[in-house]
Amino acid sequence: MNRFTVLPLLCLVLLCGMISGVSKAQDFEYWPGTEYDASVPTAEEILGYRIGDRITPHAGLMKYLEALESAMPDQVRIVEYAQSWERRRLVYAFVGSAEHIGALADVSEGMERLADPRITSRASADSLIASLPVIVNLSYSVHGNEISPSEAALLTAYHLLAARNDPVVDRILKETIVMIDPVQNPDGRDRFVHNFEIAEGLEPNASPLAAEHNEPWPGGRTNHYYFDLNRDWISLNHPETLGRVKVLQEYFPPVFVDLHEMGSNATYYFAPEAIPYNPHLARDQRESLQLFGRNNAKWFDHYGFSYFTREVFDAFYPGYGASWPSYYGSVAMTYEQASARGLVVRRSDQSVMHFRDTVRHHFVASIATSETAAINREQLLADFYAYRQSAIEEGRSEEIRSYILPRKLDGNTSGVDKLAWLMAYHGVEVQQAGSDFRAGGKNYPAGSYVISLAQPAKRLIRTLLDTHVPMSSDFIAEQERRRSKGIGDQIYDVTAWSFPLMYNVETVAVDRQVEGNLTMVDPALVPPGAITGGRAEVAYLVPWGTQAAGRLLAASLRAGLRVFSTDLAFAQGDRRYPTGTLIFKVKDNPHHLHETLAEIAVSSGAEVIATDTGWVDEGPNFGSNNVVYMRKPRIALAWDRPTRAYNAGATRFVVERQIGYPVTPIRTRQIATADLRDFDVLLLPDPGFGATYEDVLGERGTRRIRDWVRSGGTVVGLGSGATAFLAGGMAGLLSTAREDQAKEDGEGDGDTGDGDAAGRIFGTEEEYLRALKSDDSAPPATQGVLLKAGLDPDHWLAAGRDSTVNALVSGSSIFTPLKLDEGNNVAVFLGPDEVLASGFAWEGSTKQLAYKPLLMEERHGRGLAIGFTADPNFRAYMDGLNILFLNAIFRGPAHAGAAVTE
């Protein structure tokens, strides 16, 4: 057979496959029996394929929605609310009747009035409730590799616009506005689509092992900086979340659904959520979940779809997309569909699931939810108003009635400013004192912030600012019972997130409304800094210890300024300067030093003090050996396997976006052969589950890192796995080791050493259960708790920080402390009665964590190995650990020998 014969045969094979696939797809109906208006464009007319036949990239999603808006301008309004880091548009498509869409601005105004019972009387509220449509927010695909939700978004919009003589759709259009966010994470989605398309073959492959179902690192789940955007709702780090939160506070949709995917072997999940519930949620919100769950179940039963409720997905952590809206008064829910992760997949029960089936399930759930909202329009609007009203009343009567954020000029002012900005962006009313004031028997300086809880956002305030948000005692008891039997716990995410603790700033809860010279403010994320004292003759000083000072240092080094830093505190007159204070000597810098620093102070928010003398009244002078030169570090970041994408991305985000300093990501496997002499710092993010640096680097790469450190490099392990690598026998850079679980007196299996076990008598069930435990098991895992650690005030790595810090700790890794002749334990967890700052932890884990290291440093030759046993950049909201991390990457090279360069 020659090539002229082969080509037509190949074309015939392909054509037959295409015809067969098209035929099956054409027979598939998403809502059987619906009559559609031919004037409304279908996806096939705009994109060239039916929804569910291909995975639509971001551009295609936008193209089809714009076509719907063009065809039905009276019923569709597209509003751009943000651009992703990779400059892709994020939009809301408002879909409704011509009457409602034409009055969209009036609806927004009405919801804002309904949201504030202080200015809207009960009678006015009743009038609004009688006339306003209820807004239903349907948000799709916050995780880029969860592909069916975005397709369902297109189908939902089309169905609402094109279905004719459909009583369900007619009622939805009459009573609601459906607010569609078609793709919350466009960067991650396009990354997934690209990986899927390059792995496709002759036909869709159902094998779960096929490449098209398995993504290379980092996968499509996350955004550009590899963040899980479904955990960014309270920290507000990314443009996708910032834009979304702003729009939600313009419309306050009383119904919010976040549509996801889960593992291929599951079915479909919808509300009610699993326990535990956050105690700051209102009872009627939980009761409303039943309304939506029952109607979803009605339609799923009608079509024969399997589903489950009340399992796995809880409503405790406030940082989910299905949690945050609850705190302005919405009924917020998560929906989860088993994912095909492609066009077709074979499941463990040998059934075959098609992509179009997954799309259909989300589409039906979207319509069912909108129908529930339409049926219960007045109740949902009334509950929203009541939620806001009861929040105000609780804020006036509960034990905590105000929070004060003291803004002390010698403290972490940038941390306090950021927390005030964060709360205001969340819709919280924030006041600032124009003069000193007194409250609760204490004095507070001018500039301090005050947050009254007698406001509609009271429940969000308590959730974010309280030191601890408890889980129910019944839930805790059940977890203890499960643990006693070796059954996994049901804790879904972290159990602690108190922003004052994570930012390491003081907040004071008081039992009364604060009075004084208070003005409502809209705080800036970075209030402009300035130089005080005019043009300096000798030096400019920048007190260390704030994120603002870190931004100033980064910008100064990038601008080519020469910077020094003190290892000891000093005083000039009445002003005391902490360890780490930056010193810019006038004679060592360009003639435009003053102008450059003034500009950087404004952009960074840092305080800069001019001094005309090098004389100090206490501590080292500027020419002391205790004052070190801050070299401009060249920072490399291990990238790709084995790093966990979340950790690698958060580290890069903190350095690049929060501090403003460039890093060089290097594929980890290249480190084995790379010339590391081009870098001064190597950052090692925590590896993913089951992955190790030893596996990727091998002995050669590990030896290269060890030799580079001895030649003057600074390597920083960012988490337990990375620190374990540095401590391993192959690297040998930290003289520590992971601990096994500590044994109680009398524990052990009684092994006689001869292959038999000694006989034991169990007098109680407790003794029996103890005997079941593995003797070589790891310590009990902590579930995302905030632990308090004390700092060594004499070590340069602790410069600029208070006596304690808080770290978010998860997992079971506990490390032995370094001996005095090996290195330094710079941060050590406090004793067993003090270590737990917030969250839920098993008693055994806190006992064993007490007096164990959080931060270690060990010298090798001219270089340094630094290990954090918990990630200091977790979700980029551990601002209180910023300074320790910045000390490692900026002050580390200043205390190590220069990297060897030939």
Coordinates of C-alpha atoms in Angstrom, one line a residue, residues 326-516:
S326 CA -22.4 34.3 54.2
Y327 CA -20.9 37.0 56.3
Y328 CA -22.6 39.8 54.4
G329 CA -25.9 37.8 54.7
S330 CA -26.0 35.6 51.7
V331 CA -27.1 31.9 51.6
A332 CA -23.8 30.6 50.3
M333 CA -23.3 27.1 49.0
T334 CA -20.8 24.8 47.4
Y335 CA -21.7 22.4 44.6
E336 CA -19.3 19.7 43.5
Q337 CA -19.5 17.5 40.4
A338 CA -17.3 14.4 39.8
S339 CA -14.8 15.5 37.1
A340 CA -14.1 13.8 33.8
R341 CA -10.8 15.8 33.6
G342 CA -11.2 15.5 29.9
L343 CA -14.0 14.4 27.5
V344 CA -14.6 10.9 28.9
V345 CA -13.3 8.9 31.8
R346 CA -13.7 5.4 33.1
R347 CA -14.5 5.3 36.8
S348 CA -13.6 2.7 39.4
D349 CA -17.0 1.0 39.1
Q350 CA -16.2 0.6 35.4
S351 CA -18.9 3.0 34.3
V352 CA -17.9 5.6 31.7
M353 CA -18.6 9.3 32.5
H354 CA -18.8 11.8 29.6
F355 CA -17.9 15.5 29.9
R356 CA -21.3 16.5 28.7
D357 CA -22.9 14.6 31.6
T358 CA -20.9 16.6 34.1
V359 CA -21.9 19.8 32.4
R360 CA -25.5 18.8 32.5
H361 CA -25.5 18.1 36.2
H362 CA -24.1 21.6 36.9
F363 CA -26.5 23.1 34.5
V364 CA -29.5 21.4 36.1
A365 CA -28.3 22.5 39.6
S366 CA -27.9 26.1 38.3
I367 CA -31.5 26.2 37.0
A368 CA -32.9 24.4 40.1
T369 CA -31.1 26.9 42.4
S370 CA -32.4 29.8 40.4
E371 CA -35.9 28.4 40.6
T372 CA -35.6 28.0 44.4
A373 CA -34.6 31.6 44.7
A374 CA -37.5 32.7 42.5
I375 CA -40.0 30.8 44.6
N376 CA -38.6 32.1 47.8
R377 CA -37.7 35.7 46.6
E378 CA -39.4 37.6 49.4
Q379 CA -38.2 35.3 52.2
L380 CA -34.6 35.5 51.0
L381 CA -34.7 39.3 50.8
A382 CA -36.3 39.5 54.2
D383 CA -33.8 37.1 55.7
F384 CA -31.0 39.2 54.2
Y385 CA -32.4 42.4 55.9
A386 CA -32.9 40.5 59.2
Y387 CA -29.3 39.2 59.1
R388 CA -27.9 42.7 58.8
Q389 CA -30.3 44.0 61.5
S390 CA -29.5 41.3 64.0
A391 CA -25.8 41.8 63.4
I392 CA -26.1 45.4 64.6
E393 CA -28.2 44.4 67.6
E394 CA -25.7 41.7 68.6
G395 CA -22.8 44.2 68.2
R396 CA -24.5 46.5 70.7
S397 CA -25.2 43.8 73.3
E398 CA -22.5 41.2 73.2
E399 CA -19.4 41.1 75.4
I400 CA -17.2 42.5 72.6
R401 CA -18.5 45.8 71.3
S402 CA -15.5 47.3 69.7
Y403 CA -12.0 46.4 68.5
I404 CA -9.1 48.8 68.8
L405 CA -6.0 48.5 66.6
P406 CA -3.4 50.6 68.4
R407 CA -1.0 52.3 65.9
K408 CA 2.1 52.9 67.9
L409 CA 4.9 54.7 66.0
D410 CA 7.5 52.4 67.4
G411 CA 5.5 49.3 66.5
N412 CA 4.4 47.4 63.4
T413 CA 2.6 50.4 61.8
S414 CA 2.4 48.9 58.3
G415 CA 0.9 45.7 59.7
V416 CA -1.8 47.7 61.6
D417 CA -2.5 49.8 58.4
K418 CA -2.8 46.7 56.3
L419 CA -5.2 45.1 58.7
A420 CA -7.3 48.3 58.8
W421 CA -7.3 48.3 55.0
L422 CA -8.2 44.7 54.8
M423 CA -11.2 45.1 57.1
A424 CA -12.4 48.2 55.2
Y425 CA -12.1 46.3 51.8
H426 CA -14.3 43.6 53.3
G427 CA -17.0 46.1 53.8
V428 CA -16.3 46.9 57.5
E429 CA -16.7 50.4 58.8
V430 CA -13.3 51.5 60.2
Q431 CA -12.7 54.7 62.2
Q432 CA -9.4 56.4 63.0
A433 CA -8.6 58.5 66.0
G434 CA -7.5 62.1 65.3
S435 CA -6.1 62.5 68.8
D436 CA -5.1 60.4 71.8
F437 CA -8.0 58.7 73.6
R438 CA -8.8 56.4 76.5
A439 CA -10.9 53.2 76.4
G440 CA -11.3 50.3 78.8
G441 CA -8.8 51.8 81.2
K442 CA -6.0 52.2 78.7
N443 CA -4.6 55.0 76.6
Y444 CA -4.2 54.8 72.9
P445 CA -2.3 57.1 70.5
A446 CA -3.7 59.2 67.7
G447 CA -3.9 57.3 64.4
S448 CA -5.2 54.2 66.1
Y449 CA -8.1 52.5 64.4
V450 CA -11.4 51.7 66.0
I451 CA -14.0 49.2 64.7
S452 CA -17.4 49.2 66.3
L453 CA -19.3 46.0 66.2
A454 CA -22.7 47.7 66.0
Q455 CA -22.7 47.5 62.3
P456 CA -24.0 45.1 59.6
A457 CA -20.6 43.4 59.1
K458 CA -20.4 42.4 62.8
R459 CA -20.2 38.7 62.2
L460 CA -17.4 39.0 59.7
I461 CA -15.5 41.3 62.2
R462 CA -15.7 38.6 64.9
T463 CA -14.8 35.9 62.5
L464 CA -11.6 37.6 61.3
L465 CA -10.5 39.4 64.4
D466 CA -11.4 37.1 67.3
T467 CA -8.4 35.2 68.6
H468 CA -10.2 31.9 68.3
V469 CA -13.3 30.7 66.5
P470 CA -14.5 27.5 68.3
M471 CA -15.8 24.3 66.7
S472 CA -18.8 22.8 68.4
S473 CA -18.0 20.5 71.4
D474 CA -20.0 17.7 69.8
F475 CA -17.9 17.8 66.7
I476 CA -14.6 17.9 68.7
A477 CA -15.8 14.9 70.8
E478 CA -16.6 13.0 67.6
Q479 CA -13.1 13.7 66.2
E480 CA -11.5 12.5 69.5
R481 CA -13.6 9.3 69.2
R482 CA -12.5 8.7 65.6
R483 CA -8.9 9.3 66.5
S484 CA -9.1 6.8 69.3
K485 CA -10.0 4.2 66.8
G486 CA -7.5 5.2 64.1
I487 CA -10.2 6.7 61.8
G488 CA -9.3 9.8 60.0
D489 CA -10.7 13.1 61.2
Q490 CA -13.3 15.2 59.4
I491 CA -11.5 18.5 59.6
Y492 CA -11.5 19.9 56.0
D493 CA -9.1 22.9 56.2
V494 CA -7.2 25.0 58.7
T495 CA -8.8 25.6 62.1
A496 CA -7.2 29.0 62.8
W497 CA -7.0 32.3 60.8
S498 CA -7.1 35.1 63.3
F499 CA -5.6 38.1 61.3
P500 CA -4.2 39.9 64.4
L501 CA -2.3 36.7 65.2
M502 CA -1.2 36.1 61.6
Y503 CA -0.1 39.7 61.1
N504 CA 1.5 39.8 64.6
V505 CA -0.3 43.0 65.5
E506 CA -2.1 44.0 68.7
T507 CA -5.9 44.3 68.7
V508 CA -7.8 45.0 71.8
A509 CA -11.4 43.9 72.4
V510 CA -13.4 46.2 74.6
D511 CA -16.8 45.8 76.1
R512 CA -18.2 49.2 75.1
Q513 CA -18.5 51.6 72.3
V514 CA -15.3 53.7 72.0
E515 CA -15.7 57.5 72.2
G516 CA -13.3 60.2 71.0

